Short mmCIF file of C-alpha atoms in Angstrom, two decimals:
data_model
loop_
_atom_site.label_atom_id
_atom_site.label_comp_id
_atom_site.label_asym_id
_atom_site.label_seq_id
_atom_site.Cartn_x
_atom_site.Cartn_y
_atom_site.Cartn_z
CA MET V 1 0.68 0.05 -0.27
CA THR V 2 1.12 3.74 -0.41
CA ALA V 3 1.81 5.84 1.60
CA ALA V 4 -0.42 9.80 1.68
CA PRO V 5 1.25 12.68 0.94
CA PRO V 6 2.26 14.53 2.95
CA LEU V 7 -1.65 17.25 4.14
CA CYS V 8 -2.85 20.43 2.71
CA LEU V 9 -5.82 21.92 2.81
CA THR V 10 -6.91 25.44 1.75
CA VAL V 11 -9.67 27.39 3.16
CA ALA V 12 -10.50 29.69 0.22
CA GLY V 13 -13.41 30.72 -2.57
CA SER V 14 -14.52 28.81 -5.86
CA ASP V 15 -13.33 30.30 -8.79
CA SER V 16 -15.61 29.18 -11.50
CA GLY V 17 -13.16 30.02 -14.60
CA GLY V 18 -10.59 27.76 -12.92
CA GLY V 19 -7.44 30.31 -12.52
CA ALA V 20 -7.88 31.56 -9.06
CA GLY V 21 -9.18 30.44 -5.77
CA ILE V 22 -9.12 26.56 -4.55
CA GLN V 23 -9.23 25.22 -8.11
CA ALA V 24 -5.91 27.14 -8.28
CA ASP V 25 -5.15 26.28 -5.03
CA LEU V 26 -5.59 21.84 -4.73
CA LYS V 27 -3.63 22.54 -8.88
CA THR V 28 -0.73 23.72 -7.60
CA MET V 29 -1.03 21.12 -4.71
CA LEU V 30 -0.77 18.23 -7.16
CA ALA V 31 1.72 19.71 -9.29
CA LEU V 32 4.37 20.46 -5.94
CA GLY V 33 3.65 16.68 -4.55
CA VAL V 34 0.57 16.69 -1.32
CA HIS V 35 -2.44 16.16 -1.21
CA GLY V 36 -4.84 19.00 -1.21
CA MET V 37 -8.11 19.28 0.34
CA SER V 38 -10.59 22.35 0.49
CA VAL V 39 -13.42 23.72 2.55
CA VAL V 40 -15.01 25.85 0.43
CA THR V 41 -16.00 30.04 2.26
CA ALA V 42 -17.37 31.31 -0.74
CA VAL V 43 -18.89 29.88 -4.09
CA THR V 44 -17.94 32.93 -7.38
CA ALA V 45 -19.56 33.17 -11.26
CA GLN V 46 -16.43 34.88 -12.70
CA ASN V 47 -14.50 34.31 -16.14
CA SER V 48 -11.85 36.10 -17.68
CA LEU V 49 -13.30 39.29 -17.71
CA GLY V 50 -14.27 39.58 -13.60
CA VAL V 51 -16.70 38.85 -10.83
CA LYS V 52 -20.50 38.01 -12.06
CA GLY V 53 -21.37 37.66 -8.48
CA ALA V 54 -20.52 36.02 -5.46
CA TRP V 55 -21.70 33.84 -2.41
CA GLU V 56 -21.27 33.19 0.96
CA LEU V 57 -21.57 30.43 2.56
CA PRO V 58 -22.99 29.62 6.14
CA ALA V 59 -20.51 30.03 9.12
CA GLU V 60 -21.67 26.43 9.98
CA ALA V 61 -21.13 25.18 6.59
CA VAL V 62 -17.05 26.28 7.40
CA ARG V 63 -16.94 25.28 10.38
CA ALA V 64 -17.70 21.48 9.13
CA GLN V 65 -16.00 21.18 5.95
CA TYR V 66 -13.01 21.92 8.09
CA ARG V 67 -14.03 19.46 10.90
CA ALA V 68 -14.84 16.83 8.69
CA VAL V 69 -11.49 16.95 7.52
CA VAL V 70 -8.70 18.34 9.63
CA ASP V 71 -10.70 15.35 12.79
CA ASP V 72 -10.68 12.18 10.21
CA ILE V 73 -7.73 13.14 7.91
CA GLY V 74 -5.59 15.16 9.49
CA VAL V 75 -3.45 18.26 7.71
CA GLY V 76 0.09 19.60 7.21
CA ALA V 77 -0.28 22.76 6.69
CA VAL V 78 -2.76 24.84 6.09
CA LYS V 79 -3.88 28.24 3.98
CA THR V 80 -6.74 30.57 3.46
CA GLY V 81 -7.93 32.75 1.06
CA MET V 82 -11.31 34.65 0.78
CA LEU V 83 -12.72 35.35 3.36
CA SER V 84 -15.47 37.85 2.31
CA SER V 85 -16.99 38.82 5.69
CA ALA V 86 -15.77 39.51 9.74
CA VAL V 87 -18.04 36.61 10.17
CA LEU V 88 -16.43 34.46 8.28
CA VAL V 89 -12.31 35.88 8.96
CA GLU V 90 -13.89 34.77 12.14
CA THR V 91 -14.57 31.67 12.49
CA VAL V 92 -11.01 30.10 10.60
CA ALA V 93 -9.32 32.14 13.00
CA GLU V 94 -10.67 29.86 16.07
CA LEU V 95 -10.04 27.02 13.64
CA LEU V 96 -6.57 27.66 12.75
CA ALA V 97 -5.91 28.75 16.20
CA GLY V 98 -7.05 24.86 17.48
CA THR V 99 -4.84 23.70 14.70
CA ALA V 100 -1.45 22.81 15.40
CA ALA V 101 -0.37 22.70 11.51
CA PRO V 102 1.37 25.76 9.91
CA ALA V 103 -0.95 28.54 8.70
CA VAL V 104 -0.18 30.20 5.54
CA VAL V 105 -2.61 34.18 5.49
CA ASP V 106 -3.34 35.19 2.11
CA PRO V 107 -5.54 38.34 2.71
CA VAL V 108 -7.68 38.39 -0.62
CA GLY V 109 -9.24 41.82 -0.62
CA VAL V 110 -9.79 42.67 -4.33
CA SER V 111 -9.63 40.08 -7.69
CA LYS V 112 -6.84 41.04 -10.47
CA HIS V 113 -9.94 42.08 -12.31
CA GLY V 114 -10.32 45.18 -9.21
CA ASP V 115 -13.63 43.35 -8.08
CA ALA V 116 -13.65 43.71 -4.45
CA LEU V 117 -13.77 40.23 -1.85
CA LEU V 118 -13.20 41.67 1.54
CA ALA V 119 -16.20 43.74 3.24
CA PRO V 120 -14.79 46.82 4.53
CA SER V 121 -16.31 45.44 7.40
CA ALA V 122 -13.97 42.80 7.47
CA LEU V 123 -10.36 44.23 7.63
CA GLU V 124 -10.19 44.95 11.52
CA ALA V 125 -11.44 41.17 12.07
CA VAL V 126 -7.97 39.97 9.76
CA ARG V 127 -5.57 42.27 11.92
CA LYS V 128 -6.66 41.12 15.22
CA GLU V 129 -8.08 37.36 14.59
CA LEU V 130 -6.79 36.32 11.54
CA LEU V 131 -2.91 37.09 11.14
CA PRO V 132 -1.96 36.33 14.56
CA ARG V 133 -2.44 32.95 12.95
CA ALA V 134 -0.70 32.92 11.09
CA THR V 135 3.15 31.57 9.73
CA VAL V 136 2.46 33.32 6.65
CA ALA V 137 1.05 36.49 5.94
CA THR V 138 1.68 37.09 2.02
CA PRO V 139 -0.10 40.33 1.37
CA ASN V 140 0.39 42.40 -2.08
CA LEU V 141 0.81 45.84 -2.54
CA ASP V 142 -2.83 46.35 -2.07
CA GLU V 143 -3.94 44.54 0.94
CA VAL V 144 -0.98 45.58 2.26
CA GLU V 145 -2.64 49.54 1.58
CA GLN V 146 -5.56 48.58 2.88
CA LEU V 147 -4.26 46.65 6.06
CA THR V 148 -1.33 48.81 6.81
CA GLY V 149 -2.67 52.75 5.29
CA ILE V 150 1.14 52.26 3.92
CA ALA V 151 1.12 53.17 -0.15
CA VAL V 152 4.68 50.67 -0.94
CA THR V 153 6.16 52.08 -4.10
CA SER V 154 10.30 51.60 -2.84
CA GLU V 155 11.72 49.03 -1.35
CA ASP V 156 12.44 50.59 1.65
CA ASP V 157 8.27 51.08 1.76
CA MET V 158 8.49 47.77 1.52
CA ARG V 159 10.09 46.37 4.40
CA ARG V 160 8.10 49.50 6.51
CA ALA V 161 5.22 47.35 5.48
CA ALA V 162 6.86 44.76 6.41
CA ASP V 163 7.29 45.80 9.78
CA ALA V 164 3.56 47.47 10.26
CA VAL V 165 1.99 43.41 8.98
CA LEU V 166 4.27 42.15 10.95
CA GLY V 167 2.65 43.96 13.82
CA TYR V 168 -0.59 42.54 13.68
CA GLY V 169 0.78 38.82 14.88
CA PRO V 170 2.10 36.62 11.70
CA ARG V 171 5.37 34.95 12.68
CA TRP V 172 6.49 36.12 8.99
CA ALA V 173 5.59 38.51 6.26
CA LEU V 174 5.92 37.66 2.81
CA ILE V 175 5.01 41.60 1.25
CA LYS V 176 4.47 40.91 -2.27
CA GLY V 177 6.43 43.37 -4.96
CA GLY V 178 4.67 42.10 -8.53
CA HIS V 179 3.08 45.90 -8.93
CA LEU V 180 6.26 47.64 -8.19
CA ALA V 181 6.86 50.44 -10.94
CA ALA V 182 9.84 51.12 -9.78
CA HIS V 183 10.71 47.89 -11.50
CA ALA V 184 9.49 47.72 -14.24
CA GLY V 185 12.18 44.70 -14.77
CA GLU V 186 11.26 42.57 -11.98
CA ALA V 187 9.29 41.42 -9.42
CA VAL V 188 10.41 41.08 -6.14
CA ASP V 189 8.61 40.48 -2.95
CA LEU V 190 10.52 40.64 0.45
CA LEU V 191 10.26 38.04 3.75
CA THR V 192 11.44 38.69 7.39
CA ASP V 193 10.48 37.84 10.53
CA GLY V 194 11.07 40.77 11.70
CA ALA V 195 15.02 40.08 12.69
CA ASP V 196 16.03 37.88 8.45
CA GLU V 197 15.03 39.72 5.78
CA LEU V 198 15.51 37.35 2.38
CA TRP V 199 15.02 39.10 -1.16
CA LEU V 200 13.43 37.89 -3.08
CA ARG V 201 13.52 38.51 -7.62
CA ALA V 202 12.48 37.21 -10.78
CA PRO V 203 12.02 38.18 -14.40
CA ARG V 204 9.46 39.83 -14.18
CA HIS V 205 7.41 38.42 -17.80
CA ASP V 206 5.52 39.74 -20.00
CA ASN V 207 2.35 38.17 -20.33
CA ARG V 208 -0.62 39.48 -19.16
CA HIS V 209 -2.01 36.04 -18.02
CA THR V 210 -1.83 36.51 -14.61
CA HIS V 211 -4.59 35.48 -12.82
CA GLY V 212 -4.49 33.60 -9.95
CA THR V 213 -0.69 34.37 -9.22
CA GLY V 214 -1.41 35.59 -5.25
CA CYS V 215 -3.52 31.85 -4.75
CA THR V 216 -0.68 30.08 -6.82
CA LEU V 217 1.93 31.46 -4.65
CA ALA V 218 0.73 31.36 -0.78
CA SER V 219 -0.85 27.97 -1.66
CA ALA V 220 3.27 26.08 -2.98
CA ILE V 221 4.58 28.03 0.38
CA ALA V 222 1.53 25.37 2.31
CA ALA V 223 2.95 23.25 0.54
CA GLY V 224 6.46 23.29 1.26
CA LEU V 225 5.33 23.68 4.90
CA ALA V 226 3.45 20.83 4.36
CA LYS V 227 6.43 18.66 3.22
CA GLY V 228 8.02 20.07 6.78
CA MET V 229 10.88 22.60 4.81
CA GLU V 230 10.82 25.50 6.48
CA VAL V 231 9.49 29.35 5.99
CA PRO V 232 12.43 30.38 3.80
CA ALA V 233 13.42 27.75 1.60
CA ALA V 234 9.44 27.23 1.05
CA VAL V 235 9.28 30.68 -0.13
CA THR V 236 12.01 30.59 -2.18
CA GLU V 237 10.14 26.87 -4.00
CA ALA V 238 7.16 29.03 -4.43
CA LYS V 239 8.56 31.76 -5.62
CA GLU V 240 9.80 29.14 -8.36
CA TYR V 241 7.23 27.91 -9.13
CA VAL V 242 4.83 30.79 -9.63
CA THR V 243 7.62 32.67 -11.75
CA GLY V 244 7.50 30.00 -14.02
CA ALA V 245 3.69 29.03 -13.48
CA ILE V 246 3.70 32.89 -14.73
CA ALA V 247 5.85 32.72 -17.46
CA ALA V 248 3.21 29.83 -19.29
CA GLY V 249 0.19 31.69 -18.33
CA PHE V 250 -2.46 31.33 -21.02
CA ALA V 251 -5.04 33.10 -23.12
CA LEU V 252 -8.42 31.79 -21.98
CA GLY V 253 -11.50 33.90 -22.54
CA GLY V 254 -11.84 37.68 -24.08
CA GLY V 255 -9.98 38.84 -20.64
CA ILE V 256 -6.92 38.09 -18.34
CA GLY V 257 -6.26 33.90 -18.88
CA PRO V 258 -4.27 31.93 -14.90
CA VAL V 259 -1.25 31.14 -15.25
CA ASP V 260 -0.22 27.33 -15.34
CA HIS V 261 -0.22 25.83 -12.88
CA ALA V 262 1.34 21.89 -15.40
CA TRP V 263 4.06 24.33 -16.32
CA ARG V 264 6.76 22.14 -15.41
CA TRP V 265 4.94 19.06 -16.98
CA HIS V 266 4.63 20.69 -20.15
CA ARG V 267 8.08 21.75 -20.67
#
């Protein structure tokens, strides 16, 4: 009998177009050699052009899914994504508090198309309840500004933003600088725990099909943690994986296509 691979759980919304959300998370986990499991927090109707509608699941449905997986199967790492309301943020934070596995918190605020995915009333719950449960928090620059009020335009700003995010309690902050205009030729991220800094740099690929990059990166980090990697190694591996996925992103529909989660298989 074959032993089960490492176990990884995503707690996130569904993307009907398959590029982001739990669909991207599960594809990433498969590509990186872990068994992906899911807790659906919301159902979205979306495609390459944007989010057409979103329906949040009740807190009891989210709690029941989580308990069903963790109490029977167990989990090596958890990744959280779209948690659209304060009630869901608080519910998931409570569940994480009772789980020994490391948690990667992607504080999803807006979609790739600019659609709001987090109610303004939920921001304080993210700061006070969810981020303190995170092993790694992975905000992009828009989410950093939403959470901290810091508008990032330079690497020094990224340091200030990381300090502000760490002030909410995660062990590590990964500030994703992919939208940093000052670095047109490279995508720069900063990982820090307040003492050690790791700057991750990769070529910026001229490819508009980047739907799902944030979900994919956070899930790749969680996959590494589920395999027993330390945070810096897991983040470094995840950055390499998502860079390749962006380079291989493909057109889908009439708008922004997804990254290619299976890029290593297609080489």
